[in-house]
CSV table of N, CA and C in Angstrom, one decimal:
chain,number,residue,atom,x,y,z
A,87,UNK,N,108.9,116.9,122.7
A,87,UNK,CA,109.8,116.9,123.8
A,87,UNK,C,109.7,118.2,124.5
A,88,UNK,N,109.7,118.0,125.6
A,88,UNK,CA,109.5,119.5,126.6
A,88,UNK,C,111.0,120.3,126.5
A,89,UNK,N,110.2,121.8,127.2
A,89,UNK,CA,111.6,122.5,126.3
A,89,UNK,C,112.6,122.3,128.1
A,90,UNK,N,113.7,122.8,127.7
A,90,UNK,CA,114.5,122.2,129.1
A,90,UNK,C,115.7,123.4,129.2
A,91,UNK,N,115.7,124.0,130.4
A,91,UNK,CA,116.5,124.5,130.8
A,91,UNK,C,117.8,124.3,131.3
A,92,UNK,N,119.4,124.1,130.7
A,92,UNK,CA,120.3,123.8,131.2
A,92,UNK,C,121.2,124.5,131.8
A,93,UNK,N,122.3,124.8,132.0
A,93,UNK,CA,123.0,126.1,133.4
A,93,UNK,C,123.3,127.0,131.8
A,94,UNK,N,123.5,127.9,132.3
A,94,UNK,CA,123.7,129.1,131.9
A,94,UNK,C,122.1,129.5,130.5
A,95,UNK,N,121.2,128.5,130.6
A,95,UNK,CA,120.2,128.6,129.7
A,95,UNK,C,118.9,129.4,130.1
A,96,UNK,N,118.2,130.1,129.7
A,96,UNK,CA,117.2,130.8,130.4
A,96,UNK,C,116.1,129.7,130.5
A,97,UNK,N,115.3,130.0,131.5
A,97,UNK,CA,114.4,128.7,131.7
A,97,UNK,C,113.0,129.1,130.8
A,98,UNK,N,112.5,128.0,130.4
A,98,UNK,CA,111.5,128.5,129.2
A,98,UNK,C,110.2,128.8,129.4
A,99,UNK,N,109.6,130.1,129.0
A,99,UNK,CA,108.7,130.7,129.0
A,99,UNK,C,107.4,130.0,127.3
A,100,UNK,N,106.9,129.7,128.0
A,100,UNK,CA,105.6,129.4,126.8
A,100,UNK,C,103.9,130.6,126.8
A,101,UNK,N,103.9,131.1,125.8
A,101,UNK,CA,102.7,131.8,126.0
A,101,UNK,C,102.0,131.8,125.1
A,102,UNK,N,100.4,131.5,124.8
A,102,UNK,CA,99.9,131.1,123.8
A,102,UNK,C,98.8,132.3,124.3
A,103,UNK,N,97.9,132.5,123.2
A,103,UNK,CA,96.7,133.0,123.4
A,103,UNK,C,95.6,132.5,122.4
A,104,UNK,N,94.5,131.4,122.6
A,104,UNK,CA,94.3,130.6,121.7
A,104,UNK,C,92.6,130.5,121.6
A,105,UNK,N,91.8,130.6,120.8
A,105,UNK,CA,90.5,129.6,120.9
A,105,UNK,C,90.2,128.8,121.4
A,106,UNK,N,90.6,127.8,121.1
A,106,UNK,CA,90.2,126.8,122.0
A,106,UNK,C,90.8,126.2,123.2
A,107,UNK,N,90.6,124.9,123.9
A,107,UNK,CA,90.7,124.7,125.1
A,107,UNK,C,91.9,123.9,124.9
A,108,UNK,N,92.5,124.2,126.5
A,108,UNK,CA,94.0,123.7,127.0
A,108,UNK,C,93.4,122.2,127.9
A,109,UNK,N,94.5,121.6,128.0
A,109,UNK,CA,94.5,120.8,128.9
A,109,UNK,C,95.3,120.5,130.0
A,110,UNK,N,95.2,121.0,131.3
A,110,UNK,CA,96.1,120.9,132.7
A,110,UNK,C,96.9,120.3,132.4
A,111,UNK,N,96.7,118.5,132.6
A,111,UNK,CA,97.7,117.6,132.1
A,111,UNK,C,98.9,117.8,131.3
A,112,UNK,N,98.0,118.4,129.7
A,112,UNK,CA,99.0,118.1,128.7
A,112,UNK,C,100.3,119.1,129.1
A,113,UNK,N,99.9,120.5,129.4
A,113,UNK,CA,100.7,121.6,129.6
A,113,UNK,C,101.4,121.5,130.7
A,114,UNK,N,100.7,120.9,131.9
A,114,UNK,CA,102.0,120.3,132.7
A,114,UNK,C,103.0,119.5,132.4
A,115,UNK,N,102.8,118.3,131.7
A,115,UNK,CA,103.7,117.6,131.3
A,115,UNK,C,104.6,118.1,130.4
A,116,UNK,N,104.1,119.0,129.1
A,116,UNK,CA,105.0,119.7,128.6
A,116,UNK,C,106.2,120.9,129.1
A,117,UNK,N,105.9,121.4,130.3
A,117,UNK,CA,107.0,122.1,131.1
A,117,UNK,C,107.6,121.1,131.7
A,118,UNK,N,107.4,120.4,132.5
A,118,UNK,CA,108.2,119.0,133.4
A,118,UNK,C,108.8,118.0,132.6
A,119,UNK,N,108.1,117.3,131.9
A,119,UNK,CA,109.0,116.2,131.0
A,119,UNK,C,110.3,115.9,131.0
A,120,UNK,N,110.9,114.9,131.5
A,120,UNK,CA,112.3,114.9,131.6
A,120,UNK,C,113.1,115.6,132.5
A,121,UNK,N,112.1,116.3,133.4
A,121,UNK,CA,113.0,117.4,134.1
A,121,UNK,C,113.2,116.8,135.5
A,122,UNK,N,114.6,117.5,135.7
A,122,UNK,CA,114.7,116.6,137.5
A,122,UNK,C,115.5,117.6,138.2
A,123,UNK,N,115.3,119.0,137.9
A,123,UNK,CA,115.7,120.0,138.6
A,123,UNK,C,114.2,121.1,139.7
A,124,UNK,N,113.0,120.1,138.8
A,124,UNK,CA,112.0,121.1,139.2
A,124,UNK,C,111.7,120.4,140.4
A,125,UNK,N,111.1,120.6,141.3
A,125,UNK,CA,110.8,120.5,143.0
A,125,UNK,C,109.2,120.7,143.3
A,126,UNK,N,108.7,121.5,142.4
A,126,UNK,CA,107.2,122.2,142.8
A,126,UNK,C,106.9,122.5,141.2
A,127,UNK,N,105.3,122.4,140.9
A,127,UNK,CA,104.7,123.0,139.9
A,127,UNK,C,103.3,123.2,140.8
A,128,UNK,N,103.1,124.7,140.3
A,128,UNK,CA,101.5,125.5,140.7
A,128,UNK,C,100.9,125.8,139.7
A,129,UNK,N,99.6,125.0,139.3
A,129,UNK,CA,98.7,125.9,138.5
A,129,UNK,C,97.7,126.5,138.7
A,130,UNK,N,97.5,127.6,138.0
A,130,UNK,CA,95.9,128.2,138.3
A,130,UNK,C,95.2,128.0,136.9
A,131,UNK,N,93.6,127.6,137.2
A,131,UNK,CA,93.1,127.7,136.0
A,131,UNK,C,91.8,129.2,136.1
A,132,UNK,N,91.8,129.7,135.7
A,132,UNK,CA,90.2,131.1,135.6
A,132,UNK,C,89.6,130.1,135.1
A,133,UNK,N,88.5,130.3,135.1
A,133,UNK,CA,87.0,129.7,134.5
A,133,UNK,C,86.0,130.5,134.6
A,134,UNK,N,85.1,130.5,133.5
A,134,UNK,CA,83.8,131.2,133.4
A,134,UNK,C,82.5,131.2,134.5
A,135,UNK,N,82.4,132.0,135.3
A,135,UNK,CA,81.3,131.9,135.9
A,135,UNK,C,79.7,132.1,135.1
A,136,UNK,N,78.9,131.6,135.7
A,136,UNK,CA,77.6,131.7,135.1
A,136,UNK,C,77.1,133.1,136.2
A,137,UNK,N,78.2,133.8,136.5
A,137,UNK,CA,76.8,135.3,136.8
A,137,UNK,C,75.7,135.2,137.4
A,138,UNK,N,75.4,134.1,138.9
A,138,UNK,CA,74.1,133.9,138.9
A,138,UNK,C,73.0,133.2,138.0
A,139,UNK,N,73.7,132.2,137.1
A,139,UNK,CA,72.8,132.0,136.0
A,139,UNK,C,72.6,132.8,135.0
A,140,UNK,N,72.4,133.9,134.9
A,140,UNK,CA,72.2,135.1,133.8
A,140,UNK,C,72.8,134.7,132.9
A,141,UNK,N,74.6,134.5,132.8
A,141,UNK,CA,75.3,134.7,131.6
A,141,UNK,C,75.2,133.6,131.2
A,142,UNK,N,75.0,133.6,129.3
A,142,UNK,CA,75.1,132.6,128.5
A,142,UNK,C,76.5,132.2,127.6
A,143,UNK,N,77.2,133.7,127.5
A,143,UNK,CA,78.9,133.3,127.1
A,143,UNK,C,79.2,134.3,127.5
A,144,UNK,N,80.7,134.4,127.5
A,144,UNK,CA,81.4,135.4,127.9
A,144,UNK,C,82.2,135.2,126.4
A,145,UNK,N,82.5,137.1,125.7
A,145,UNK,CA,83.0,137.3,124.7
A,145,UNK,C,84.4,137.4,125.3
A,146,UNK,N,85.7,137.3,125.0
A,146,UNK,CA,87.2,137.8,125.6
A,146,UNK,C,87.8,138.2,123.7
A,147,UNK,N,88.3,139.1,123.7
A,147,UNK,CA,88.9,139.9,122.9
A,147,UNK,C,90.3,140.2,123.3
A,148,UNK,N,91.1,140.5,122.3
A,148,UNK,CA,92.4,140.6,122.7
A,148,UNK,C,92.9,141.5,122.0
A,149,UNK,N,93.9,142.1,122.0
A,149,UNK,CA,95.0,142.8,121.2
A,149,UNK,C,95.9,142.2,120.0
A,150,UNK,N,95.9,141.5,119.5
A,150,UNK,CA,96.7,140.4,118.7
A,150,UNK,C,98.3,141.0,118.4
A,151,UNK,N,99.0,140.2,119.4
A,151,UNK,CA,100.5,140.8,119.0
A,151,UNK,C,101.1,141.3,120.4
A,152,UNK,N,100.4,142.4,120.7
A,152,UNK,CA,100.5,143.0,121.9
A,152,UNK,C,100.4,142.4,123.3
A,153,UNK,N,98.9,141.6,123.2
A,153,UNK,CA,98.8,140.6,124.3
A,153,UNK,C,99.9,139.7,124.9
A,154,UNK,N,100.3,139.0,123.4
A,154,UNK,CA,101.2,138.2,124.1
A,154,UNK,C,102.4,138.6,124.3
A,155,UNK,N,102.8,140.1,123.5
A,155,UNK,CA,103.9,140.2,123.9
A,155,UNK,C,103.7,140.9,125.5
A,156,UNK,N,102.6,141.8,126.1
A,156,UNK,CA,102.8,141.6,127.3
A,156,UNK,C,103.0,140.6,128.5
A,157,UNK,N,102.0,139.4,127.7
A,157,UNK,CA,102.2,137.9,128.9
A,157,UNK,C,103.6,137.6,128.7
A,158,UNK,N,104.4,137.3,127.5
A,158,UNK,CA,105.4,137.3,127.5
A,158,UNK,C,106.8,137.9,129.1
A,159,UNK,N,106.5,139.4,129.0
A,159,UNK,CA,107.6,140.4,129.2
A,159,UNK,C,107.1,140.4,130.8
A,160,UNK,N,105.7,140.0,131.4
A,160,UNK,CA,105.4,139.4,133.0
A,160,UNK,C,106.1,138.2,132.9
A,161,UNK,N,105.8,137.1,132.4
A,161,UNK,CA,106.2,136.0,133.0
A,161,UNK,C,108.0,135.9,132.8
A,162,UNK,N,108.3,136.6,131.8
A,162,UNK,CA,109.5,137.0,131.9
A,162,UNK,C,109.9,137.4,133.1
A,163,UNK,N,109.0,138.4,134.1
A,163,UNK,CA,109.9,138.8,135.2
A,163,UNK,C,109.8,137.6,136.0
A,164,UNK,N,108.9,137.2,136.1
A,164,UNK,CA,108.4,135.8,137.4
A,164,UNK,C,109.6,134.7,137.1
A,165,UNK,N,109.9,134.6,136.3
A,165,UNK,CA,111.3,134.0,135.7
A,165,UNK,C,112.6,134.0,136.5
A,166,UNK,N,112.4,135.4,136.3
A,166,UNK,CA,113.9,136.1,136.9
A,166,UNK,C,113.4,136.7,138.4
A,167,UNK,N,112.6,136.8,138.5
A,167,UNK,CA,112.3,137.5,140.2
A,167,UNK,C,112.4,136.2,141.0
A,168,UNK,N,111.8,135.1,141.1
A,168,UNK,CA,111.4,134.0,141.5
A,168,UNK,C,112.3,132.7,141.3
A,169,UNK,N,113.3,132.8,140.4
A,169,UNK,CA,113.9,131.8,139.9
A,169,UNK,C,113.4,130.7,139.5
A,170,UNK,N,112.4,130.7,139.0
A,170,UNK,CA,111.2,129.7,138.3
A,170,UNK,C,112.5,128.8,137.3
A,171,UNK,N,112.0,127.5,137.2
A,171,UNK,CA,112.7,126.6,136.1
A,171,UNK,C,112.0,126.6,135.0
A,172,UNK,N,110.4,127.3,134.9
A,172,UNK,CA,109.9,127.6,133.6
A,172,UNK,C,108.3,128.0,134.3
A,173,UNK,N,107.6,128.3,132.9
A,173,UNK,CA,106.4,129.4,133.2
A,173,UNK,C,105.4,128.9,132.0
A,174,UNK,N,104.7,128.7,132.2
A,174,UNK,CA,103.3,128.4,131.1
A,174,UNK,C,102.2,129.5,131.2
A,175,UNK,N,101.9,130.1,129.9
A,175,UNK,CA,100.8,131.2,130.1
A,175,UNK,C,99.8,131.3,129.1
A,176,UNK,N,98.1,130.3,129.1
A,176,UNK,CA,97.5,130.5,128.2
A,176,UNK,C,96.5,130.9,128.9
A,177,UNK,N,95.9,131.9,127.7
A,177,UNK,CA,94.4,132.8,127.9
A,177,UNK,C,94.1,132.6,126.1
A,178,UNK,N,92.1,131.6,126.6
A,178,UNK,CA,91.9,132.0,125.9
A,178,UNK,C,91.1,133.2,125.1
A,179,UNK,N,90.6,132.9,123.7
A,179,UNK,CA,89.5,134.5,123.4
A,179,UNK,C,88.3,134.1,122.6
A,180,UNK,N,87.6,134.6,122.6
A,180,UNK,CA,86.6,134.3,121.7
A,180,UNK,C,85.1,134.2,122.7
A,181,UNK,N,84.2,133.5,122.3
A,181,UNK,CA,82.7,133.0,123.0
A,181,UNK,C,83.3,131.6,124.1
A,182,UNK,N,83.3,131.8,125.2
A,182,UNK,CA,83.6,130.9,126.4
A,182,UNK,C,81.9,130.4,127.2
A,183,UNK,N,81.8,129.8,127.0
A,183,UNK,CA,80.5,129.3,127.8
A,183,UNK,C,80.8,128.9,129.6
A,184,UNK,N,79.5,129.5,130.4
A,184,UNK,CA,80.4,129.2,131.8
A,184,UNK,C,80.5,127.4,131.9
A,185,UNK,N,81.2,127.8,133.1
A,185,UNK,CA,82.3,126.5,133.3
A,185,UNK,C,83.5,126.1,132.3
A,186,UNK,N,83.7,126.7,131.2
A,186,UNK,CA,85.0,126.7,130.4
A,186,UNK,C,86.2,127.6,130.7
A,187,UNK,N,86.9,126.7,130.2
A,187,UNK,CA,88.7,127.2,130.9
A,187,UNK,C,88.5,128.7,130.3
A,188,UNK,N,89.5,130.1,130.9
A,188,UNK,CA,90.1,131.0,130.2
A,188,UNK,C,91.2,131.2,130.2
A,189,UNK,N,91.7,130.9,131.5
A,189,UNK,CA,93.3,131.4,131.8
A,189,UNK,C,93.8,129.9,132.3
A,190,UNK,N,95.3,130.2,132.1
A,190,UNK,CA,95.8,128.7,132.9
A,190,UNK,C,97.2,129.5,132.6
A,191,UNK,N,98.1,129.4,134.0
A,191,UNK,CA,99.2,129.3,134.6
A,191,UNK,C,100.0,128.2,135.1
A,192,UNK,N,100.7,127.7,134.4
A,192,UNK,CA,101.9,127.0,135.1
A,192,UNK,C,103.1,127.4,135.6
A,193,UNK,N,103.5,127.5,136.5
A,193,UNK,CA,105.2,127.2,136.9
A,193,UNK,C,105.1,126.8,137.6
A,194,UNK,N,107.0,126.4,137.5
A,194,UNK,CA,107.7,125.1,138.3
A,194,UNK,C,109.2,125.6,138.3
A,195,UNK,N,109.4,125.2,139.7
A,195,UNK,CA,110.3,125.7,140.4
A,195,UNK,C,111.5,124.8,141.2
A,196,UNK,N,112.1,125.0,141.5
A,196,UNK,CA,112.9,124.3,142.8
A,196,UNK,C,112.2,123.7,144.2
A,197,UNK,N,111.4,124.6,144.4
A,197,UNK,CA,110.9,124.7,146.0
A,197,UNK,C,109.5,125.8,146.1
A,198,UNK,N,108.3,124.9,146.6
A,198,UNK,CA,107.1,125.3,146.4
A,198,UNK,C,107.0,127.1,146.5
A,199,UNK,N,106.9,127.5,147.4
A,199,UNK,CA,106.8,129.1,147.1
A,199,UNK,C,107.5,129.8,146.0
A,200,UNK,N,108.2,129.6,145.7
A,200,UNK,CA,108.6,130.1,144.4
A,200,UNK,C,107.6,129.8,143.4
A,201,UNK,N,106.8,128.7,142.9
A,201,UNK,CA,105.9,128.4,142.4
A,201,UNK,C,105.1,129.3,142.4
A,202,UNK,N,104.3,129.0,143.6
A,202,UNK,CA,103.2,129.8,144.4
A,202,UNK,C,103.4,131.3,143.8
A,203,UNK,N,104.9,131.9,144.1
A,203,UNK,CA,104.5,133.5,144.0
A,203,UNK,C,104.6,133.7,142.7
A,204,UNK,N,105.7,132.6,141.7
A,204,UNK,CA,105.7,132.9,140.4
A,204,UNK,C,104.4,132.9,139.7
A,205,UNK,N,104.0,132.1,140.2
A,205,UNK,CA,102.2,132.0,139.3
A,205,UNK,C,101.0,132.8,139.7
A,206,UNK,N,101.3,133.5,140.9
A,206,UNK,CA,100.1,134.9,141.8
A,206,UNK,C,100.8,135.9,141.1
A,207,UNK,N,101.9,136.6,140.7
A,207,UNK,CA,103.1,137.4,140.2
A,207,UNK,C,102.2,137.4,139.0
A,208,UNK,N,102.4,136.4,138.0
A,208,UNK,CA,101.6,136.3,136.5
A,208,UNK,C,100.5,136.7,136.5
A,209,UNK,N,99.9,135.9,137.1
A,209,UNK,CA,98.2,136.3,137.6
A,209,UNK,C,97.8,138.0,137.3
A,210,UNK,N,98.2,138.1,138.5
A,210,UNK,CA,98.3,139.4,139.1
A,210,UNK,C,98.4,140.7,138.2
A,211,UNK,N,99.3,140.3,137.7
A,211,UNK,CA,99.7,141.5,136.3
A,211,UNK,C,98.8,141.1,135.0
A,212,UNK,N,98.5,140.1,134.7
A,212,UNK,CA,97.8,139.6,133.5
A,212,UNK,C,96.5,140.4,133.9
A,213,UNK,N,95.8,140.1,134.9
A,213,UNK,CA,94.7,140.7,134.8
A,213,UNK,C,94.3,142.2,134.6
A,214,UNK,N,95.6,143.2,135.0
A,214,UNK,CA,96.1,144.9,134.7
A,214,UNK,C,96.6,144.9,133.6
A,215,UNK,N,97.7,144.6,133.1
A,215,UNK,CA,98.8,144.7,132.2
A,215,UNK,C,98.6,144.3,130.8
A,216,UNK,N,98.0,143.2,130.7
A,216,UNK,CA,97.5,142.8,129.2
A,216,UNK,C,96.2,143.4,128.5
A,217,UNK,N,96.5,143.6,127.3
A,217,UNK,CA,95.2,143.9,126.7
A,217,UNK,C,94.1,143.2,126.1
A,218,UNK,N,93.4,142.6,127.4
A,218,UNK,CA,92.0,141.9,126.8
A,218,UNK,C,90.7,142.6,127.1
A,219,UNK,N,89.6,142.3,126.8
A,219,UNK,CA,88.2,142.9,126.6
A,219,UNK,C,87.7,141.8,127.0
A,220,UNK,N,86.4,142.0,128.0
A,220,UNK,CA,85.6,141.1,128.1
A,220,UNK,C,84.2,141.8,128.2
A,221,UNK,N,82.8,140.8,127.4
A,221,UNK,CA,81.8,140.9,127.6
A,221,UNK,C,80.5,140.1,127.7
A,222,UNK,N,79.7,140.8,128.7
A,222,UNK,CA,78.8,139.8,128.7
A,222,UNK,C,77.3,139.3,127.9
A,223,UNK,N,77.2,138.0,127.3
A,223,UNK,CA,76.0,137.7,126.5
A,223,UNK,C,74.8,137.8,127.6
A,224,UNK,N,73.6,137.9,128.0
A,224,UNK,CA,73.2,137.0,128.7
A,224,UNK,C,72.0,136.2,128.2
A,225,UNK,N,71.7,135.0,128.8
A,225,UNK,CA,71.0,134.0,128.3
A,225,UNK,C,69.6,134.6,128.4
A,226,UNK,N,68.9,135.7,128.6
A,226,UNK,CA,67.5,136.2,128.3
A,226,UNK,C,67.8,137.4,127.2
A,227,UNK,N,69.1,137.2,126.3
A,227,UNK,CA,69.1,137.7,125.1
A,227,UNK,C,69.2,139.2,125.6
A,228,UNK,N,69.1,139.7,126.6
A,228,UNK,CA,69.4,141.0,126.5
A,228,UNK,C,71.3,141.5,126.1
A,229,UNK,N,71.2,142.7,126.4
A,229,UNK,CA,72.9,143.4,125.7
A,229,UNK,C,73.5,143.4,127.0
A,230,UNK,N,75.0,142.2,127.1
A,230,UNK,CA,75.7,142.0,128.1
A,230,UNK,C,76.5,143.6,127.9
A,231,UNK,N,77.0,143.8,128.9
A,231,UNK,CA,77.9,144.7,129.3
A,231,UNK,C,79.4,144.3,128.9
A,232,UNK,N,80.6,145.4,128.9
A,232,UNK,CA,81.7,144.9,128.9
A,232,UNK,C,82.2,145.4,130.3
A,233,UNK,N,82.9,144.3,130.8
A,233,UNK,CA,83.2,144.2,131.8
A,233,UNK,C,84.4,144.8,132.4
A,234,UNK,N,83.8,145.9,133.2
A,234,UNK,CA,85.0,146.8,134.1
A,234,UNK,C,86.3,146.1,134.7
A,235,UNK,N,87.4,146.9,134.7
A,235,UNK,CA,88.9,146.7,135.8
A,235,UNK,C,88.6,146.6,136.8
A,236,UNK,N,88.6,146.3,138.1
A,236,UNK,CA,88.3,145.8,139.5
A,236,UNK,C,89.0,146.5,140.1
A,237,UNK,N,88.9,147.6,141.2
A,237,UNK,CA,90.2,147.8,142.2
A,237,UNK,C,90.8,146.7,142.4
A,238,UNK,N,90.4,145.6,143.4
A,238,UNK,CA,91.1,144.4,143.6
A,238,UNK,C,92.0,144.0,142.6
A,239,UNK,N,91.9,143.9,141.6
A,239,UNK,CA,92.9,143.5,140.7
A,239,UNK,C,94.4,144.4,140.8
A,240,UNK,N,94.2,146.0,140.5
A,240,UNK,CA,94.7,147.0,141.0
A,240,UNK,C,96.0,146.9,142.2
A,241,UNK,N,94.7,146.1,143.3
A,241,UNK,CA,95.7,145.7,144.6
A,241,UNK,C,96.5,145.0,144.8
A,242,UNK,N,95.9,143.9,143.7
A,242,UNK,CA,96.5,142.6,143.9
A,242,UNK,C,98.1,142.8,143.3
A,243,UNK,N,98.0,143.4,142.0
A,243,UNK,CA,99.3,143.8,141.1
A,243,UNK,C,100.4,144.7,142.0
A,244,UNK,N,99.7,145.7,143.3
A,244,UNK,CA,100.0,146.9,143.9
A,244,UNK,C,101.3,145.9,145.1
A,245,UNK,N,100.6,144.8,145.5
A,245,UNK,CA,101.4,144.0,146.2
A,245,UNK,C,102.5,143.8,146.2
A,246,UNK,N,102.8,143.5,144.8
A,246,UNK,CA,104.4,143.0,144.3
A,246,UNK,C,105.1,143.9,144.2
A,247,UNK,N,104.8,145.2,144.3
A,247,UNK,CA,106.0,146.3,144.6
A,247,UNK,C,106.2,147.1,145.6
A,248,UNK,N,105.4,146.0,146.9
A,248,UNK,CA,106.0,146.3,148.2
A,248,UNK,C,106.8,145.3,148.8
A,249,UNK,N,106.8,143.8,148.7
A,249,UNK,CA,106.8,142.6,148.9
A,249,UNK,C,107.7,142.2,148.1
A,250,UNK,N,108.9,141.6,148.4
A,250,UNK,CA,109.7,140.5,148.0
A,250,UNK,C,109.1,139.2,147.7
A,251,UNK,N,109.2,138.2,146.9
A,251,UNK,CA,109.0,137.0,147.6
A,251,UNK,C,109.4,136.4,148.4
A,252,UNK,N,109.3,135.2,149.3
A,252,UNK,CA,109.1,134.9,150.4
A,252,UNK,C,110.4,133.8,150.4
A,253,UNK,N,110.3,133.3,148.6
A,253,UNK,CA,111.4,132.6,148.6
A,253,UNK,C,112.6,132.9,148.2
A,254,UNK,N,112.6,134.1,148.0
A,254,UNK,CA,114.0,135.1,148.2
A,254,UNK,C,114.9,134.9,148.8
């Protein structure tokens, strides 16, 4: 049974960090189930690019403990910033082959923008704030690289502490 938010209850935050693969469906239905206060659900899924072809897997590494207590203490704010009715947050780790899931975000809200910015909000900081490693195999056997912080990401995170959201 899905977990459920009642008045004065905090709405429920789920965060996994896992091997293997999620499924859109299942994890949405597990935040909504029974629910008739939500209005909007946004998800995002990351997926592995193939690099041009080159990459054969992508390695993702984590912090064990740490990780999730940061996805945690973000989607915790997206919670409370956004008034989200609940927040879903899996990343997984290990050897990912391209076109396999990595990240998946759900929330669900009252009214679509709050969605929207609760799940860009998570995003946003997950990609700065958490501690994962990523590297690349590539399929002509040479030594992938591990893969740098992006300014853009930087920017993206830089946004939400000029910017309210919209559904404020």
């Amino acid at each position: 049974m899905a977990a459920r938010a009642t008045a004065g209850q905090a709405a429920p935050v789920t965060v996994r960090i896992q091997a293997g693969d999620f499924s859109l469906a299942d994890e949405i239905a597990a935040l909504t189930g029974g629910r008739t206060d939500i209005g909007a659900v946004v998800s995002f899924s990351g997926l592995c690019r193939d690099e041009g072809g080159r990459l054969a897997t992508l390695e993702l590494e984590h912090y064990p403990g740490m990780a999730e207590r940061a996805i945690r203490a973000i989607a915790e704010q997206a919670v409370e910033r956004f008034s989200l009715n609940g927040i879903t947050a899996i990343h997984r780790h290990g050897a990912i082959a391209p076109g396999g899931n990595i990240v998946l975000v759900v929330a669900a809200a009252p009214h679509r923008q709050a969605a929207f910015d609760g799940a860009a909000f998570l995003m946003d900081f997950l990609k700065t704030d958490a501690p994962f490693w990523k590297k690349e195999h590539l399929k002509d056997g040479g030594a992938g690289e591990w893969v740098s912080a992006k300014d853009a990401d930087d920017k993206a995170k830089a946004r939400w502490a000029k910017a309210r959201s919209r559904s404020e």
